[in-house]
CSV table of C-alpha atoms in Angstrom, one decimal:
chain,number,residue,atom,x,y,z
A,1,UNK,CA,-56.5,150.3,-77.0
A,2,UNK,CA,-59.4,152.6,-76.2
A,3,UNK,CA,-61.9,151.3,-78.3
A,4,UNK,CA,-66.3,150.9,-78.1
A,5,UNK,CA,-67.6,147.3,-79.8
A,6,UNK,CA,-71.4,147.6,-80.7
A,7,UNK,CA,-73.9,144.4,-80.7
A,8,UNK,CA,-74.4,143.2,-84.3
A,9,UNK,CA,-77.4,144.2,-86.9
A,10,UNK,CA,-81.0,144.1,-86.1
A,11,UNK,CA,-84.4,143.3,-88.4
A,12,UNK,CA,-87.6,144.3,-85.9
A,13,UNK,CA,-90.9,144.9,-87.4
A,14,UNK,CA,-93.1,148.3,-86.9
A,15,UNK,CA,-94.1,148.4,-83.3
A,16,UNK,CA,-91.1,146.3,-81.7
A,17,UNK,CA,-88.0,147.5,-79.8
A,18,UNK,CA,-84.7,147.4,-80.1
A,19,UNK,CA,-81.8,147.6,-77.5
A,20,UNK,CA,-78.2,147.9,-78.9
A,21,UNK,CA,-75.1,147.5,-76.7
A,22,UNK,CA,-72.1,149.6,-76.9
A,23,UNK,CA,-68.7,147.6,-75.0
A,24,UNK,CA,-65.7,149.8,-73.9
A,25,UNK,CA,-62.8,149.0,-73.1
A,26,UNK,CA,-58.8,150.8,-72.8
A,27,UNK,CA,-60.3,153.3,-70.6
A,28,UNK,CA,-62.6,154.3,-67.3
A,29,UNK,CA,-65.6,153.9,-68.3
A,30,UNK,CA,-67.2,155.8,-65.5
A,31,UNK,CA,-65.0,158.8,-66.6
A,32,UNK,CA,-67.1,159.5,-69.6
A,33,UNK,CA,-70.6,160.3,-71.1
A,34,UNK,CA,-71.6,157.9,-74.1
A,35,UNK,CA,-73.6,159.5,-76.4
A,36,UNK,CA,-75.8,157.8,-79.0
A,37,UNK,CA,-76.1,159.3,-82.7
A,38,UNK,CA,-78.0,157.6,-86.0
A,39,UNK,CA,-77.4,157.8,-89.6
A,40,UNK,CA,-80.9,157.1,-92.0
A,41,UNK,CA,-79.4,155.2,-95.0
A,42,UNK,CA,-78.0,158.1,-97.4
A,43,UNK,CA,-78.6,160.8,-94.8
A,44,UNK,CA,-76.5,162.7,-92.3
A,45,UNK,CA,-75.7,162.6,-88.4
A,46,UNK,CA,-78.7,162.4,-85.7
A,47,UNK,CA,-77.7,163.6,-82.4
A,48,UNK,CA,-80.2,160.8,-80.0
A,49,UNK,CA,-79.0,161.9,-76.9
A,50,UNK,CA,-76.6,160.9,-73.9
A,51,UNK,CA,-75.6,159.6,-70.3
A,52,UNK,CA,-72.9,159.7,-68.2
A,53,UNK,CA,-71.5,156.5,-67.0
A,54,UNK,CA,-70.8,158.1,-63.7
A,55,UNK,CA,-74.1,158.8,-62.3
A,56,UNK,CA,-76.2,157.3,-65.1
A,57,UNK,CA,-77.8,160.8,-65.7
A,58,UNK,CA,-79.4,161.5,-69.3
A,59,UNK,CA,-80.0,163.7,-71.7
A,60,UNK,CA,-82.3,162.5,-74.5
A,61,UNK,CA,-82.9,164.9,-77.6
A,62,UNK,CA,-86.8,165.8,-77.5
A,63,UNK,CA,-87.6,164.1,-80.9
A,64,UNK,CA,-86.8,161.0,-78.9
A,65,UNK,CA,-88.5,161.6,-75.2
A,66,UNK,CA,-91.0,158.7,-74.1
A,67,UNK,CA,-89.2,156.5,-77.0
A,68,UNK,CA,-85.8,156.0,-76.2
A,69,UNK,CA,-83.8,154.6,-72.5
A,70,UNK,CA,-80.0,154.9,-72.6
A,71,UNK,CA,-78.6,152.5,-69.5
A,72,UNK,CA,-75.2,151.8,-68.3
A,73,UNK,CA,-73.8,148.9,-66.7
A,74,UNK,CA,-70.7,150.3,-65.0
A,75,UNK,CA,-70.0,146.6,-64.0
A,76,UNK,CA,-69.3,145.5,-67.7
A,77,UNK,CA,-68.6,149.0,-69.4
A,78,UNK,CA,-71.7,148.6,-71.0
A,79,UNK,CA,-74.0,151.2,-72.3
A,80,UNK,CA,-77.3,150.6,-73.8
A,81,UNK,CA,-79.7,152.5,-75.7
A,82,UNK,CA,-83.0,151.1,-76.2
A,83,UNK,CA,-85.8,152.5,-78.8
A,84,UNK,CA,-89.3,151.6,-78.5
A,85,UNK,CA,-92.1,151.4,-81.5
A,86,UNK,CA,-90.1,151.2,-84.3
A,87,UNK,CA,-90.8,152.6,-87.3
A,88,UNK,CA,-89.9,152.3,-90.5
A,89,UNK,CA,-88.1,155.9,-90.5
A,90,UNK,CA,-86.4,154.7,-87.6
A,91,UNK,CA,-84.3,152.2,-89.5
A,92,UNK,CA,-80.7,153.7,-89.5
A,93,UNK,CA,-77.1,152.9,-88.4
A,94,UNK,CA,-77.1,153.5,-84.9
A,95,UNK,CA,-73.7,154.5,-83.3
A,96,UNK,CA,-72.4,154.9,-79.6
A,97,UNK,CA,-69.7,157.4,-79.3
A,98,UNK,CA,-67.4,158.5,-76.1
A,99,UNK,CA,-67.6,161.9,-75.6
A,100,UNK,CA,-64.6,164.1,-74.2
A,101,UNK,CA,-64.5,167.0,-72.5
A,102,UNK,CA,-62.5,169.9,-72.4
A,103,UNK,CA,-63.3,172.3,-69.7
A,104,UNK,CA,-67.2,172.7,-70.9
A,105,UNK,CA,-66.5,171.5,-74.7
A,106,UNK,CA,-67.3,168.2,-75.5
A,107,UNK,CA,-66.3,166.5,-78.7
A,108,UNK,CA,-67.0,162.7,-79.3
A,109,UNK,CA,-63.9,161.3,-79.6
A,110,UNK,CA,-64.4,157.5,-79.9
A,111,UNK,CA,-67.1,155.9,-81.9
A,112,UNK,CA,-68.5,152.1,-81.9
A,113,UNK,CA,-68.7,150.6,-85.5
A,114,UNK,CA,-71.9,151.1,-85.7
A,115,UNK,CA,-75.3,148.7,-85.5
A,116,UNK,CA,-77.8,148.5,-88.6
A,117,UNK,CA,-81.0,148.5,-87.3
A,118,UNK,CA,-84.1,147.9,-89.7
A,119,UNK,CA,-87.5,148.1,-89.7
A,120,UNK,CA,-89.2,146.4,-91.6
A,121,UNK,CA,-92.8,144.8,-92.0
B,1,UNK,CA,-83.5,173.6,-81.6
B,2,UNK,CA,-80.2,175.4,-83.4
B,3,UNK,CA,-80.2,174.5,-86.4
B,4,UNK,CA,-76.6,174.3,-88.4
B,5,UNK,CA,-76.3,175.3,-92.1
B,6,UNK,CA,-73.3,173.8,-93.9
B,7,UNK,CA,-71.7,175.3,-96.9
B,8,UNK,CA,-71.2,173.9,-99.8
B,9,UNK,CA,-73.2,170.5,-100.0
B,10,UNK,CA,-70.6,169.2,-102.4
B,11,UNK,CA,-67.3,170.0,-103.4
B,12,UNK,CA,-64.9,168.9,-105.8
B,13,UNK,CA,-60.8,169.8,-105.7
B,14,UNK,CA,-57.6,169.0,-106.7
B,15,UNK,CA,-54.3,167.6,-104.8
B,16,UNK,CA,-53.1,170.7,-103.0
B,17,UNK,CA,-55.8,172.9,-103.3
B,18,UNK,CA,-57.0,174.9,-100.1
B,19,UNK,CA,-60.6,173.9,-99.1
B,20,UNK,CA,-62.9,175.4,-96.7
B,21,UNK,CA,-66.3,174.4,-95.8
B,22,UNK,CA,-68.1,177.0,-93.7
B,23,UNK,CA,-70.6,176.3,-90.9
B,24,UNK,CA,-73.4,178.7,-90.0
B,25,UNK,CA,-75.5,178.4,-86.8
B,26,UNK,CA,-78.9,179.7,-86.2
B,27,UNK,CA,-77.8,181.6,-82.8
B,28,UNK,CA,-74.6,182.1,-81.0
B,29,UNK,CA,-73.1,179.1,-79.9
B,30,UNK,CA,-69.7,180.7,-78.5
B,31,UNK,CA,-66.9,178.0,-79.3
B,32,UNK,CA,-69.3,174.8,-79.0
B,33,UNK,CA,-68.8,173.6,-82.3
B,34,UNK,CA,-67.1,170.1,-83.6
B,35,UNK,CA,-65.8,169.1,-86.7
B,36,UNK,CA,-66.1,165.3,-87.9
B,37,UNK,CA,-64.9,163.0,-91.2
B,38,UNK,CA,-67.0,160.4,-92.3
B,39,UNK,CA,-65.4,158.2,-95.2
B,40,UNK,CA,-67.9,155.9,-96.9
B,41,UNK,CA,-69.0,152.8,-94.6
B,42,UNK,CA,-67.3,154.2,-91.5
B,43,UNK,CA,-68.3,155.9,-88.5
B,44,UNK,CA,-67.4,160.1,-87.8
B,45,UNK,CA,-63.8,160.5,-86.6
B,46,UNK,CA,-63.7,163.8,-84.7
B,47,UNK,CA,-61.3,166.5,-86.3
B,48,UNK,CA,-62.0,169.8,-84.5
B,49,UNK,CA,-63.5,170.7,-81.1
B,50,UNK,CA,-63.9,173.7,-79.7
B,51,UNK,CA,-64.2,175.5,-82.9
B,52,UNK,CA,-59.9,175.6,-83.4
B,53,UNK,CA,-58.5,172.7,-81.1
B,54,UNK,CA,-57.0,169.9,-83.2
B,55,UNK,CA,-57.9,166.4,-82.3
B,56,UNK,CA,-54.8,164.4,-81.7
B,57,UNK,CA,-53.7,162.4,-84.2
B,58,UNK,CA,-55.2,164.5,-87.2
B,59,UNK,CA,-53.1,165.6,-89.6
B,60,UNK,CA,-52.2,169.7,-89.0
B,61,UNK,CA,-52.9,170.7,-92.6
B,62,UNK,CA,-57.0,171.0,-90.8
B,63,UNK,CA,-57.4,173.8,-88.9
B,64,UNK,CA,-60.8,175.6,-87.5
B,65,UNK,CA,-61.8,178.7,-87.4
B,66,UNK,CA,-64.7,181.2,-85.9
B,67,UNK,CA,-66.8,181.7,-83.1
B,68,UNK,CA,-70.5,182.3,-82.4
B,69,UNK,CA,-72.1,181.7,-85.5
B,70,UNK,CA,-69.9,181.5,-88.3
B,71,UNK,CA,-67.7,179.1,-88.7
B,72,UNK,CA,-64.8,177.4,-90.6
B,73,UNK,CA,-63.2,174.1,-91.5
B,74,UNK,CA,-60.0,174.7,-93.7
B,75,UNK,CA,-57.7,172.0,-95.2
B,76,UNK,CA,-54.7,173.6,-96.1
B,77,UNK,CA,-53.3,171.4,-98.9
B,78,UNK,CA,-55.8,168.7,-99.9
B,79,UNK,CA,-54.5,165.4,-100.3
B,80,UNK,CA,-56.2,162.2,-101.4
B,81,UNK,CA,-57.2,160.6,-98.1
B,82,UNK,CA,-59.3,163.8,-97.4
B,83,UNK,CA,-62.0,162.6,-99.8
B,84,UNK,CA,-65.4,162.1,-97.5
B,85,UNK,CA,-68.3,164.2,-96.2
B,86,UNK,CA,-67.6,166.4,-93.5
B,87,UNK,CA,-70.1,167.5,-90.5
B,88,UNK,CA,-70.0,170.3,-87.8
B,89,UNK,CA,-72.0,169.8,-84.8
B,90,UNK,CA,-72.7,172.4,-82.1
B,91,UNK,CA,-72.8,171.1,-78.3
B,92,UNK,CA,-74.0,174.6,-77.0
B,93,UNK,CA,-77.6,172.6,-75.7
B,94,UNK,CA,-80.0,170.0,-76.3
B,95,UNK,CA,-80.0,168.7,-79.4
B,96,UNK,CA,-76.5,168.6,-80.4
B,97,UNK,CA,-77.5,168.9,-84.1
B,98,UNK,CA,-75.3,168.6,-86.9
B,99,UNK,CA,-75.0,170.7,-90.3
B,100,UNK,CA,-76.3,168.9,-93.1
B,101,UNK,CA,-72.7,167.4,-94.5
B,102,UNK,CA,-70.5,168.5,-97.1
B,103,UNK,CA,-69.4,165.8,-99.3
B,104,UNK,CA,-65.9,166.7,-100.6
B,105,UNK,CA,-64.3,164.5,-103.9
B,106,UNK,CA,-60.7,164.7,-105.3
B,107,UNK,CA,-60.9,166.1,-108.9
C-alpha cells in the first residue's frame, strides 16, 4: 500500500539541527512532490515548503529560507528535510506528505505519521 | 502571504445535523483550495481539493463548495466519526497557508 514512514522523535537543544526522513513506498516516488508541513503542540497546520522527487527542485515557504534544506534520495524513496538553529518555537510535529496533482491543483494526499521534534535546553 | 480565515473556530452538533464551515481567503485564489480532517493524535487526511472534488475514499455526505474567496465545507448528515478539527489550505502560491482550524464536537 502507498504509504510514507517518518524517522522517529527528536530532543536537540537551541542552536542544533535536525534532519527527519520521510520513506515511501506503493508508489513512484519520482512521480510526486513531498511536501513538508508542522504542527506547534496545540496549534494548527504550517505549510514548510516542498520538492519534487523528479528533479529535486524546491520551494521553501519564506519564513523558512536560509533555515531549512528538503533533499531526495530517488535511490531509497527518501526525502529529507533538514532545519537548522533550532529554537524552542520550532519544536512541533513535523509531517511529510505526498502531494497530488490534478491538472494545476494539488492536494496532499498521503501523509507520514508524523516526527516530534523538541527543543529543548 | 494569503492569509485564510476559517469560520467558526468551534462547533458543536448533533447526529444528522447539516454542518458547514466556511473558508475565506484574503485574495482570489480561483479553485486552489483543500479541505483536510485531523482527529486527535493523527496526521491531516485530505477531504476536498480543488474546492468541490471529493477525495477517494471519503465518505459522499462532504461536499465543497465556492470559488475565489469564499469558500465552503458542508457535511450533509453528521455522524459520530466526523468529530475533529477541520483545515482549508489554499495552494494558489507560496506559502500554502492554512485557515486557522475549526474544531467540530458531537453534541
Amino acid at each position: 500500500q502507498v504509504q510514507l514512514v517518518q524517522s522517529g522523535a527528536e530532543v536537540k537543544k537551541p542552536g542544533a539541527s535536525v534532519k527527519v526522513s520521510c520513506k515511501a513506498s506503493g508508489y513512484t516516488f519520482s512521480s510526486y512532490v513531498i511536501s513538508w508541513v508542522r504542527q506547534a503542540p496545540g496549534q494548527g497546520l504550517e505549510w514548510m515548503g516542498g520538492i519534487s522527487a523528479y528533479n529535486g527542485n524546491t520551494n521553501y515557504a519564506q519564513k523558512f529560507q536560509g533555515r531549512v534544506t528538503m533533499t531526495t534520495d530517488t535511490s531509497t524513496s527518501t526525502a529529507y528535510m533538514e532545519l537548522r538553529s533550532l529554537r524552542s518555537d520550532d519544536t512541533a510535529v513535523y509531517y511529510c506528505a505526498r502531494e497530488t496533482a490534478v491538472g494545476s491543483y494539488y492536494g496532499m494526499d498521503v501523509w507520514g505519521q508524523g516526527t516530534t521534534v523538541t527543543v529543548s535546553s | 502571504d494569503i492569509q485564510m480565515t476559517q469560520s467558526p473556530s468551534s462547533l458543536s452538533a448533533s447526529v444528522g445535523d447539516r454542518v458547514t464551515i466556511t473558508c475565506r481567503a484574503s485574495q482570489s485564489i480561483s479553485s486552489y483550495l483543500n479541505w483536510y480532517q485531523q482527529k486527535p493524535g493523527k496526521a491531516p487526511k485530505l477531504l476536498i481539493y480543488a474546492a468541490y472534488n471529493l477525495q477517494s475514499g471519503v465518505p459522499s455526505r462532504f461536499s465543497g463548495s465556492g470559488s475565489g474567496t469564499d469558500f465552503t465545507l458542508t457535511i450533509s448528515s453528521l455522524q459520530p466519526e466526523d468529530s475533529a478539527t477541520y483545515y482549508c489550505q489554499h495552494s494558489y502560491s507560496n506559502p500554502y497557508t492554512f485557515g486557522q482550524g475549526t474544531k467540530l464536537e458531537i453534541k
